[in-house]
């Protein structure tokens, strides 16, 4: 009897081992081939799309130059791989509301963007409502000027030479910071009331138009100061309205679409000083009852940093705010010049894409992405959206730093495989 039963358990044991072997083989051969499938139990995996993709045509926009065949391939990768989209440029104030007044809107490209997302059943993000960059000067100009004063903007600082360099999106000169993005704050400007009114009208119109379709909004982008002890950077918003411009923007957006998730978005949160400014800012907004509902961490990083451990710490600290975390503009710079900059600043970007690639760049990029996705996965209780900032290296603002998962021909790079392997828990082959 004893012999018989041990024979049975041996058989069961062998059978179980064989089944396990078969099932292991099955897992590895049927491993998901797409990012959205690989991470479906964790978070959305999305991508910023440009106008060529949104309109499926080789239009000249966003400083990219793609022929029809390339656009078709770009669209195919976007729809196959991703389940969320963000607009690279077409919802920024400069694009959607270039002129004053109710007739000053240009909705065509933004409508195409939203329709692209709807027809492909994607989670649609809006970017961005209030920012110092890519905002036309008229927004800050006054209407009742003292006699003899004009509203003419100050000359744009000498950034033009770098703005159209390959690898940038051509908007560096419109950044606030050096010369207020072309707006002369020493001249006449709007009053607080005027600017609040314009902000209100813009937000009500744009958010209202896409109510129920755009699910998440970047309400305020990059309000934090990079250096020094000031929490907020100096910008026309902050100078003319005062620090409560942030609270007002969130209130107006909430009023326009009470169901939308409202996000505060910024860069270099890997930097501990800047991260602590963010935490201070968000806690103060929370204490005032401002409807800030998610943290957007742009995450324009490099192959040098952050490591898994560093990103783990970034997320652990951000989680103390108790809000969902969205990684909003992920790319990983492989250019030698970009190894110490995690900035989202377009003006600074030209230099960070200099110097050729780091050695062994494909492997280093794969390792960097694997570390980041390990951290995102570990923190998936809070991390709800990951957005790559561009579909491939050919259309990236950092094209020379080859920062994305697909090359300019839409072929997956080793970094793509590494990201998929993190999802399945498979160890790297090397
Ligand atoms: C910032 C902005 C983005 C984009 C990038 C550079 O991060 O939030 O919209 O302009 O800079 O492309």
CSV table of C-alpha atoms and ligand atoms in Angstrom, one decimal:
chain,number,residue,atom,x,y,z
A,1,UNK,CA,0.0,0.0,0.0
A,2,UNK,CA,2.8,2.3,1.0
A,3,UNK,CA,4.7,1.5,-2.2
A,4,UNK,CA,1.6,2.0,-4.3
A,5,UNK,CA,0.8,5.4,-2.8
A,6,UNK,CA,4.4,6.6,-3.1
A,7,UNK,CA,4.3,5.5,-6.8
A,8,UNK,CA,1.2,7.6,-7.3
A,9,UNK,CA,2.8,10.7,-5.7
A,10,UNK,CA,5.9,10.2,-7.8
A,11,UNK,CA,3.7,10.1,-10.9
A,12,UNK,CA,1.8,13.2,-9.7
A,13,UNK,CA,5.1,14.9,-9.0
A,14,UNK,CA,6.5,14.0,-12.5
A,15,UNK,CA,3.3,15.1,-14.1
A,16,UNK,CA,3.3,18.4,-12.3
A,17,UNK,CA,6.9,19.0,-13.2
A,18,UNK,CA,6.1,18.3,-16.9
A,19,UNK,CA,3.1,20.6,-16.7
A,20,UNK,CA,5.2,23.3,-15.2
A,21,UNK,CA,7.8,22.9,-17.9
A,22,UNK,CA,5.2,23.1,-20.6
A,23,UNK,CA,3.5,26.1,-19.0
A,24,UNK,CA,6.9,27.9,-18.6
A,25,UNK,CA,7.7,27.3,-22.3
A,26,UNK,CA,4.2,28.6,-23.2
A,27,UNK,CA,4.7,31.8,-21.1
A,28,UNK,CA,8.0,32.6,-22.8
A,29,UNK,CA,6.8,31.9,-26.3
A,30,UNK,CA,3.5,33.7,-25.9
A,31,UNK,CA,5.1,36.7,-24.2
A,32,UNK,CA,3.2,39.9,-25.1
A,33,UNK,CA,4.5,41.7,-28.1
A,34,UNK,CA,3.0,45.0,-27.3
A,35,UNK,CA,3.6,47.5,-24.5
A,36,UNK,CA,-0.1,48.0,-23.9
A,37,UNK,CA,-0.7,44.2,-23.5
A,38,UNK,CA,2.4,43.7,-21.4
A,39,UNK,CA,1.4,46.4,-18.9
A,40,UNK,CA,-2.4,46.1,-19.0
A,41,UNK,CA,-2.6,45.1,-15.4
A,42,UNK,CA,-0.3,47.9,-14.3
A,43,UNK,CA,-0.9,51.2,-16.1
A,44,UNK,CA,-1.6,52.8,-19.5
A,45,UNK,CA,1.4,52.9,-21.8
A,46,UNK,CA,1.0,55.9,-24.1
A,47,UNK,CA,2.8,58.2,-26.5
A,48,UNK,CA,2.9,61.8,-27.5
A,49,UNK,CA,1.8,62.1,-31.1
A,50,UNK,CA,2.5,64.9,-33.6
A,51,UNK,CA,0.2,66.3,-36.3
A,52,UNK,CA,1.4,64.0,-39.0
A,53,UNK,CA,0.2,61.1,-36.9
A,54,UNK,CA,-3.0,62.7,-35.7
A,55,UNK,CA,-4.0,63.6,-39.3
A,56,UNK,CA,-2.3,60.5,-40.9
A,57,UNK,CA,-0.7,62.8,-43.5
A,58,UNK,CA,2.8,64.1,-44.1
A,59,UNK,CA,2.0,67.7,-43.1
A,60,UNK,CA,4.8,70.1,-42.2
A,61,UNK,CA,4.3,70.6,-38.5
A,62,UNK,CA,6.1,70.0,-35.2
A,63,UNK,CA,9.4,70.3,-37.1
A,64,UNK,CA,9.2,66.7,-38.3
A,65,UNK,CA,9.7,65.7,-41.9
A,66,UNK,CA,8.0,62.3,-42.6
A,67,UNK,CA,6.9,61.0,-46.0
A,68,UNK,CA,3.6,59.2,-46.3
A,69,UNK,CA,5.2,55.7,-46.0
A,70,UNK,CA,6.9,56.7,-42.8
A,71,UNK,CA,3.7,58.3,-41.4
A,72,UNK,CA,1.8,55.1,-42.1
A,73,UNK,CA,4.4,53.1,-40.2
A,74,UNK,CA,4.4,55.6,-37.3
A,75,UNK,CA,0.6,55.4,-37.1
A,76,UNK,CA,0.7,51.6,-37.1
A,77,UNK,CA,3.2,51.5,-34.2
A,78,UNK,CA,1.1,54.0,-32.2
A,79,UNK,CA,-2.1,52.1,-32.6
A,80,UNK,CA,-0.5,48.6,-32.1
A,81,UNK,CA,1.6,49.4,-29.1
A,82,UNK,CA,-0.1,52.1,-27.1
A,83,UNK,CA,-3.4,52.7,-25.4
A,84,UNK,CA,-3.0,56.3,-24.4
A,85,UNK,CA,-2.1,59.5,-26.3
A,86,UNK,CA,-0.9,63.0,-25.5
A,87,UNK,CA,-0.6,65.9,-28.1
A,88,UNK,CA,3.0,66.9,-28.6
A,89,UNK,CA,2.0,70.5,-29.6
A,90,UNK,CA,-1.5,71.0,-31.0
A,91,UNK,CA,-3.3,71.8,-27.7
A,92,UNK,CA,-0.8,74.3,-26.5
A,93,UNK,CA,-2.1,77.9,-26.4
A,94,UNK,CA,0.1,79.0,-29.3
A,95,UNK,CA,-1.4,76.4,-31.5
A,96,UNK,CA,-5.1,76.2,-30.5
A,97,UNK,CA,-5.6,79.9,-29.6
A,98,UNK,CA,-3.1,82.0,-31.6
A,99,UNK,CA,-5.2,85.2,-31.8
A,100,UNK,CA,-7.3,87.0,-29.2
A,101,UNK,CA,-11.0,86.8,-29.0
A,102,UNK,CA,-13.6,84.1,-29.6
A,103,UNK,CA,-12.6,83.8,-33.3
A,104,UNK,CA,-8.9,83.5,-32.5
A,105,UNK,CA,-9.0,79.7,-32.0
A,106,UNK,CA,-7.7,77.1,-34.4
A,107,UNK,CA,-9.4,73.8,-33.5
A,108,UNK,CA,-8.7,71.8,-36.6
A,109,UNK,CA,-5.5,70.0,-35.5
A,110,UNK,CA,-6.7,69.5,-31.9
A,111,UNK,CA,-9.9,68.0,-33.2
A,112,UNK,CA,-7.9,65.7,-35.4
A,113,UNK,CA,-5.9,64.6,-32.4
A,114,UNK,CA,-9.0,63.9,-30.2
A,115,UNK,CA,-10.7,62.1,-33.1
A,116,UNK,CA,-7.6,59.9,-33.6
A,117,UNK,CA,-7.8,58.9,-30.0
A,118,UNK,CA,-11.5,58.3,-30.0
A,119,UNK,CA,-11.4,56.2,-33.2
A,120,UNK,CA,-8.6,54.1,-31.8
A,121,UNK,CA,-10.2,53.8,-28.4
A,122,UNK,CA,-7.4,55.4,-26.6
A,123,UNK,CA,-7.2,57.2,-23.2
A,124,UNK,CA,-6.8,60.8,-24.3
A,125,UNK,CA,-4.7,63.4,-22.4
A,126,UNK,CA,-4.8,67.2,-23.0
A,127,UNK,CA,-1.5,69.1,-22.8
A,128,UNK,CA,-1.4,72.0,-21.7
A,129,UNK,CA,-3.6,74.8,-20.4
A,130,UNK,CA,-1.3,77.3,-18.6
A,131,UNK,CA,2.4,77.4,-19.3
A,132,UNK,CA,5.0,80.1,-19.9
A,133,UNK,CA,6.1,78.4,-23.0
A,134,UNK,CA,4.4,78.4,-26.4
A,135,UNK,CA,2.0,81.0,-25.3
A,136,UNK,CA,1.4,84.0,-27.6
A,137,UNK,CA,2.4,87.5,-26.4
A,138,UNK,CA,-1.1,88.9,-26.8
A,139,UNK,CA,-2.2,86.9,-23.8
A,140,UNK,CA,-0.1,89.0,-21.5
A,141,UNK,CA,-0.7,92.4,-23.2
A,142,UNK,CA,-2.9,95.1,-21.8
A,143,UNK,CA,-5.9,96.5,-23.7
A,144,UNK,CA,-6.0,100.0,-22.1
A,145,UNK,CA,-2.5,101.3,-22.6
A,146,UNK,CA,-1.3,104.7,-21.4
A,147,UNK,CA,-1.0,107.2,-24.3
A,148,UNK,CA,2.1,106.6,-26.4
A,149,UNK,CA,2.8,103.1,-25.2
A,150,UNK,CA,2.5,100.1,-27.5
A,151,UNK,CA,2.0,96.4,-26.9
A,152,UNK,CA,4.8,95.3,-29.1
A,153,UNK,CA,6.7,92.4,-27.7
A,154,UNK,CA,10.3,92.6,-26.9
A,155,UNK,CA,12.7,91.1,-29.5
A,156,UNK,CA,13.0,87.3,-29.0
A,157,UNK,CA,16.4,86.5,-27.5
A,158,UNK,CA,19.1,85.0,-29.6
A,159,UNK,CA,17.8,81.4,-29.4
A,160,UNK,CA,16.5,81.3,-33.0
A,161,UNK,CA,19.7,79.8,-34.2
A,162,UNK,CA,19.2,76.7,-32.1
A,163,UNK,CA,15.4,76.4,-32.4
A,164,UNK,CA,15.3,74.7,-35.8
A,165,UNK,CA,18.3,72.5,-35.3
A,166,UNK,CA,17.6,68.8,-36.0
A,167,UNK,CA,16.4,67.2,-32.9
A,168,UNK,CA,14.5,70.1,-31.5
A,169,UNK,CA,10.8,70.8,-32.0
A,170,UNK,CA,11.5,74.4,-33.0
A,171,UNK,CA,9.9,76.1,-30.1
A,172,UNK,CA,12.9,77.1,-28.0
A,173,UNK,CA,12.6,80.8,-28.7
A,174,UNK,CA,9.1,80.8,-27.3
A,175,UNK,CA,10.2,79.7,-23.9
A,176,UNK,CA,9.8,82.0,-21.0
A,177,UNK,CA,12.9,82.5,-18.9
A,178,UNK,CA,15.1,84.4,-21.2
A,179,UNK,CA,13.2,87.5,-22.2
A,180,UNK,CA,9.8,86.1,-21.1
A,181,UNK,CA,9.4,84.1,-24.2
A,182,UNK,CA,9.3,87.3,-26.3
A,183,UNK,CA,7.0,89.2,-24.0
A,184,UNK,CA,8.4,92.4,-22.5
A,185,UNK,CA,7.4,92.5,-18.8
A,186,UNK,CA,8.9,96.0,-18.5
A,187,UNK,CA,6.4,97.4,-20.9
A,188,UNK,CA,2.6,97.6,-20.6
A,189,UNK,CA,0.9,94.4,-19.7
A,190,UNK,CA,-2.5,93.0,-18.8
A,191,UNK,CA,-4.0,93.7,-15.4
A,192,UNK,CA,-4.6,90.7,-13.0
A,193,UNK,CA,-8.3,90.8,-13.8
A,194,UNK,CA,-7.7,90.9,-17.6
A,195,UNK,CA,-5.3,88.0,-17.5
A,196,UNK,CA,-7.6,85.9,-15.2
A,197,UNK,CA,-10.4,86.6,-17.6
A,198,UNK,CA,-8.4,85.4,-20.6
A,199,UNK,CA,-7.2,82.3,-18.7
A,200,UNK,CA,-10.8,81.6,-17.7
A,201,UNK,CA,-12.1,82.0,-21.3
A,202,UNK,CA,-9.4,79.9,-22.7
A,203,UNK,CA,-9.8,77.0,-20.2
A,204,UNK,CA,-13.6,77.1,-20.4
A,205,UNK,CA,-13.5,77.0,-24.2
A,206,UNK,CA,-10.8,74.4,-24.7
A,207,UNK,CA,-11.7,72.0,-21.8
A,208,UNK,CA,-15.4,72.5,-22.6
A,209,UNK,CA,-15.0,71.6,-26.2
A,210,UNK,CA,-13.5,68.2,-25.4
A,211,UNK,CA,-15.5,67.5,-22.2
A,212,UNK,CA,-15.9,63.8,-21.6
A,213,UNK,CA,-13.4,63.0,-24.4
A,214,UNK,CA,-10.2,64.3,-23.0
A,215,UNK,CA,-9.9,62.4,-19.7
A,216,UNK,CA,-6.8,64.1,-18.2
A,217,UNK,CA,-5.6,67.6,-18.4
A,218,UNK,CA,-2.2,69.1,-17.7
A,219,UNK,CA,-3.6,72.2,-16.2
A,220,UNK,CA,-0.4,74.0,-15.2
A,221,UNK,CA,2.9,73.1,-16.7
A,222,UNK,CA,6.4,73.9,-15.2
A,223,UNK,CA,5.6,76.5,-12.7
A,224,UNK,CA,8.4,75.5,-10.3
A,225,UNK,CA,11.7,77.4,-10.2
A,226,UNK,CA,14.8,75.3,-11.1
A,227,UNK,CA,17.3,76.8,-8.8
A,228,UNK,CA,17.4,79.1,-5.8
A,229,UNK,CA,15.0,79.0,-2.9
A,230,UNK,CA,11.9,80.4,-4.6
A,231,UNK,CA,9.3,77.8,-5.1
A,232,UNK,CA,7.8,79.3,-8.2
A,233,UNK,CA,9.6,80.5,-11.3
A,234,UNK,CA,9.2,84.1,-12.5
A,235,UNK,CA,6.7,84.1,-15.4
A,236,UNK,CA,4.2,86.5,-16.8
A,237,UNK,CA,1.5,84.4,-15.1
A,238,UNK,CA,3.1,84.6,-11.7
A,239,UNK,CA,4.1,88.3,-12.2
A,240,UNK,CA,0.8,89.6,-13.4
A,241,UNK,CA,-1.7,87.4,-11.5
A,242,UNK,CA,0.4,86.4,-8.5
A,243,UNK,CA,1.1,82.9,-7.1
A,244,UNK,CA,-2.6,82.0,-7.0
A,245,UNK,CA,-2.6,81.7,-10.8
A,246,UNK,CA,-2.1,78.0,-10.2
A,247,UNK,CA,-5.2,77.6,-8.0
A,248,UNK,CA,-7.3,79.7,-10.4
A,249,UNK,CA,-6.3,77.5,-13.4
A,250,UNK,CA,-7.3,74.4,-11.5
A,251,UNK,CA,-10.6,75.9,-10.4
A,252,UNK,CA,-11.5,77.0,-13.9
A,253,UNK,CA,-10.6,73.6,-15.4
A,254,UNK,CA,-12.7,71.8,-12.7
A,255,UNK,CA,-15.6,74.0,-13.5
A,256,UNK,CA,-15.3,73.3,-17.2
A,257,UNK,CA,-15.2,69.5,-16.8
A,258,UNK,CA,-15.8,68.2,-13.3
A,259,UNK,CA,-15.0,64.6,-14.3
A,260,UNK,CA,-11.6,65.3,-15.8
A,261,UNK,CA,-8.4,64.3,-13.9
A,262,UNK,CA,-6.5,67.5,-13.4
A,263,UNK,CA,-2.7,67.2,-13.3
A,264,UNK,CA,0.2,69.5,-12.3
A,265,UNK,CA,3.1,68.7,-14.6
A,266,UNK,CA,6.8,69.5,-14.2
A,267,UNK,CA,10.3,68.3,-15.1
A,268,UNK,CA,13.5,67.4,-13.2
A,269,UNK,CA,11.6,65.9,-10.3
A,270,UNK,CA,14.5,63.4,-10.1
A,271,UNK,CA,16.3,66.3,-8.6
A,272,UNK,CA,15.7,66.2,-4.9
A,273,UNK,CA,15.6,70.0,-4.4
A,274,UNK,CA,13.0,70.4,-7.2
A,275,UNK,CA,11.0,67.5,-6.0
A,276,UNK,CA,10.7,69.0,-2.5
A,277,UNK,CA,9.5,72.2,-4.1
A,278,UNK,CA,6.8,70.2,-5.9
A,279,UNK,CA,5.8,68.5,-2.6
A,280,UNK,CA,5.6,71.9,-0.9
A,281,UNK,CA,3.5,73.4,-3.7
A,282,UNK,CA,1.1,70.5,-4.0
A,283,UNK,CA,0.6,70.3,-0.2
A,284,UNK,CA,-0.2,74.0,-0.1
A,285,UNK,CA,-2.7,73.5,-3.0
A,286,UNK,CA,-4.3,70.6,-1.2
A,287,UNK,CA,-4.6,72.5,2.0
A,288,UNK,CA,-6.5,75.2,0.1
A,289,UNK,CA,-8.8,72.6,-1.4
A,290,UNK,CA,-7.6,73.2,-5.0
A,291,UNK,CA,-8.7,70.3,-7.2
A,292,UNK,CA,-5.2,69.0,-8.1
A,293,UNK,CA,-5.8,65.3,-8.8
A,294,UNK,CA,-2.6,63.9,-10.2
A,295,UNK,CA,1.2,64.6,-10.4
A,296,UNK,CA,2.8,64.7,-13.8
A,297,UNK,CA,6.5,63.9,-13.7
A,298,UNK,CA,7.8,64.6,-17.2
A,299,UNK,CA,10.9,62.3,-16.8
A,300,UNK,CA,13.1,63.6,-19.6
A,301,UNK,CA,16.1,61.6,-18.3
A,302,UNK,CA,19.4,60.1,-19.5
A,303,UNK,CA,21.1,56.7,-19.6
A,304,UNK,CA,23.2,57.8,-16.6
A,305,UNK,CA,20.3,58.5,-14.3
A,306,UNK,CA,18.0,57.8,-12.6
A,307,UNK,CA,18.8,54.2,-11.8
A,308,UNK,CA,16.1,51.9,-10.5
A,309,UNK,CA,17.1,52.8,-7.0
A,310,UNK,CA,16.9,56.5,-7.6
A,311,UNK,CA,13.6,56.3,-9.4
A,312,UNK,CA,12.3,54.1,-6.6
A,313,UNK,CA,13.1,56.9,-4.2
A,314,UNK,CA,11.6,59.6,-6.4
A,315,UNK,CA,8.3,57.7,-6.6
A,316,UNK,CA,8.3,56.8,-2.9
A,317,UNK,CA,8.6,60.5,-2.0
A,318,UNK,CA,6.0,61.6,-4.5
A,319,UNK,CA,3.6,59.0,-3.2
A,320,UNK,CA,3.5,60.8,0.1
A,321,UNK,CA,1.1,63.3,-1.6
A,322,UNK,CA,-1.5,60.5,-1.9
A,323,UNK,CA,-2.2,61.3,-5.6
A,324,UNK,CA,-1.9,59.2,-8.7
A,325,UNK,CA,1.5,59.7,-10.5
A,326,UNK,CA,1.7,60.0,-14.2
A,327,UNK,CA,5.0,59.7,-16.1
A,328,UNK,CA,4.1,62.2,-18.7
A,329,UNK,CA,7.0,62.8,-21.2
A,330,UNK,CA,9.4,59.9,-20.8
A,331,UNK,CA,12.5,59.8,-22.9
A,332,UNK,CA,16.1,58.7,-22.1
A,333,UNK,CA,18.8,60.7,-23.7
A,334,UNK,CA,21.7,58.6,-25.1
A,335,UNK,CA,23.8,61.6,-26.3
A,336,UNK,CA,27.0,62.3,-24.5
A,337,UNK,CA,26.0,65.9,-24.0
A,338,UNK,CA,22.8,65.0,-22.2
A,339,UNK,CA,24.2,62.9,-19.4
A,340,UNK,CA,23.7,65.4,-16.6
A,341,UNK,CA,20.5,67.1,-17.6
A,342,UNK,CA,17.0,65.9,-16.8
A,343,UNK,CA,15.6,69.2,-18.1
A,344,UNK,CA,12.5,69.5,-20.2
A,345,UNK,CA,13.7,72.9,-21.3
A,346,UNK,CA,13.8,73.2,-25.1
A,347,UNK,CA,16.3,76.0,-25.0
A,348,UNK,CA,18.7,73.7,-23.1
A,349,UNK,CA,18.0,70.7,-25.3
A,350,UNK,CA,20.2,71.6,-28.2
A,351,UNK,CA,23.3,71.2,-26.1
A,352,UNK,CA,22.1,68.1,-24.4
A,353,UNK,CA,21.8,66.3,-27.8
A,354,UNK,CA,25.4,67.2,-28.7
A,355,UNK,CA,28.5,65.0,-28.7
A,356,UNK,CA,27.5,61.8,-30.4
A,357,UNK,CA,26.1,58.8,-28.5
A,358,UNK,CA,27.6,57.3,-25.4
A,359,UNK,CA,29.5,54.1,-26.1
A,360,UNK,CA,27.4,50.9,-26.1
A,361,UNK,CA,24.4,53.1,-26.3
A,362,UNK,CA,21.8,50.5,-27.2
A,363,UNK,CA,22.6,48.3,-24.2
A,364,UNK,CA,22.8,51.3,-21.9
A,365,UNK,CA,19.5,52.6,-23.1
A,366,UNK,CA,18.0,49.1,-22.6
A,367,UNK,CA,19.4,48.9,-19.0
A,368,UNK,CA,18.1,52.4,-18.2
A,369,UNK,CA,14.6,51.7,-19.5
A,370,UNK,CA,14.5,48.4,-17.7
A,371,UNK,CA,15.4,50.1,-14.4
A,372,UNK,CA,12.8,52.8,-14.9
A,373,UNK,CA,10.0,50.3,-15.7
A,374,UNK,CA,11.0,48.1,-12.8
A,375,UNK,CA,10.4,51.1,-10.6
A,376,UNK,CA,7.1,52.0,-12.3
A,377,UNK,CA,5.9,48.5,-11.9
A,378,UNK,CA,6.9,48.3,-8.3
A,379,UNK,CA,4.9,51.5,-7.7
A,380,UNK,CA,1.9,50.6,-9.8
A,381,UNK,CA,-0.4,51.4,-6.9
A,382,UNK,CA,0.2,55.0,-7.6
A,383,UNK,CA,1.7,55.1,-11.1
A,384,UNK,CA,-1.2,55.0,-13.5
A,385,UNK,CA,0.0,56.4,-16.8
A,386,UNK,CA,3.4,56.2,-18.6
A,387,UNK,CA,3.7,58.3,-21.7
A,388,UNK,CA,6.7,58.1,-24.1
A,389,UNK,CA,7.5,61.5,-25.6
A,390,UNK,CA,7.3,60.5,-29.2
A,391,UNK,CA,6.8,57.3,-31.1
A,392,UNK,CA,10.3,56.9,-32.4
A,393,UNK,CA,13.8,58.5,-32.6
A,394,UNK,CA,13.0,60.1,-36.0
A,395,UNK,CA,10.3,62.4,-34.6
A,396,UNK,CA,11.7,63.0,-31.2
A,397,UNK,CA,12.7,66.5,-30.0
A,398,UNK,CA,15.9,64.8,-28.8
A,399,UNK,CA,16.4,62.9,-32.0
A,400,UNK,CA,20.2,63.1,-31.8
A,401,UNK,CA,20.1,61.5,-28.3
A,402,UNK,CA,18.1,58.5,-29.7
A,403,UNK,CA,15.9,58.4,-26.6
A,404,UNK,CA,13.0,56.2,-27.5
A,405,UNK,CA,12.0,52.5,-27.9
A,406,UNK,CA,11.7,52.5,-31.7
A,407,UNK,CA,14.3,53.7,-34.2
A,408,UNK,CA,13.5,56.2,-37.0
A,409,UNK,CA,12.3,53.3,-39.2
A,410,UNK,CA,9.9,52.2,-36.5
A,411,UNK,CA,11.9,49.1,-35.7
A,412,UNK,CA,11.9,48.1,-32.0
A,413,UNK,CA,15.3,48.6,-30.3
A,414,UNK,CA,16.8,46.4,-27.6
A,415,UNK,CA,15.3,48.9,-25.1
A,416,UNK,CA,11.8,47.8,-26.3
A,417,UNK,CA,12.6,44.1,-25.5
A,418,UNK,CA,14.0,45.1,-22.2
A,419,UNK,CA,10.7,46.9,-21.3
A,420,UNK,CA,8.6,44.0,-22.3
A,421,UNK,CA,10.8,41.6,-20.3
A,422,UNK,CA,10.3,43.7,-17.2
A,423,UNK,CA,6.6,43.3,-17.5
A,424,UNK,CA,6.8,39.5,-17.8
A,425,UNK,CA,9.5,39.2,-15.1
A,426,UNK,CA,11.9,37.5,-17.5
A,427,UNK,CA,15.6,38.0,-16.8
A,428,UNK,CA,17.6,39.8,-19.5
A,429,UNK,CA,19.4,37.3,-21.9
A,430,UNK,CA,22.8,38.8,-21.4
B,1,LIG,C1,8.3,70.3,-22.1
B,1,LIG,C2,6.8,70.4,-22.5
B,1,LIG,C3,6.5,69.6,-23.7
B,1,LIG,C4,7.5,69.7,-24.8
B,1,LIG,C5,8.9,69.4,-24.2
B,1,LIG,C6,9.9,69.4,-25.3
B,1,LIG,O1,8.6,69.2,-21.4
B,1,LIG,O2,5.9,70.1,-21.5
B,1,LIG,O3,5.3,70.0,-24.2
B,1,LIG,O4,7.5,71.0,-25.3
B,1,LIG,O5,9.1,70.3,-23.2
B,1,LIG,O6,9.5,68.9,-26.4
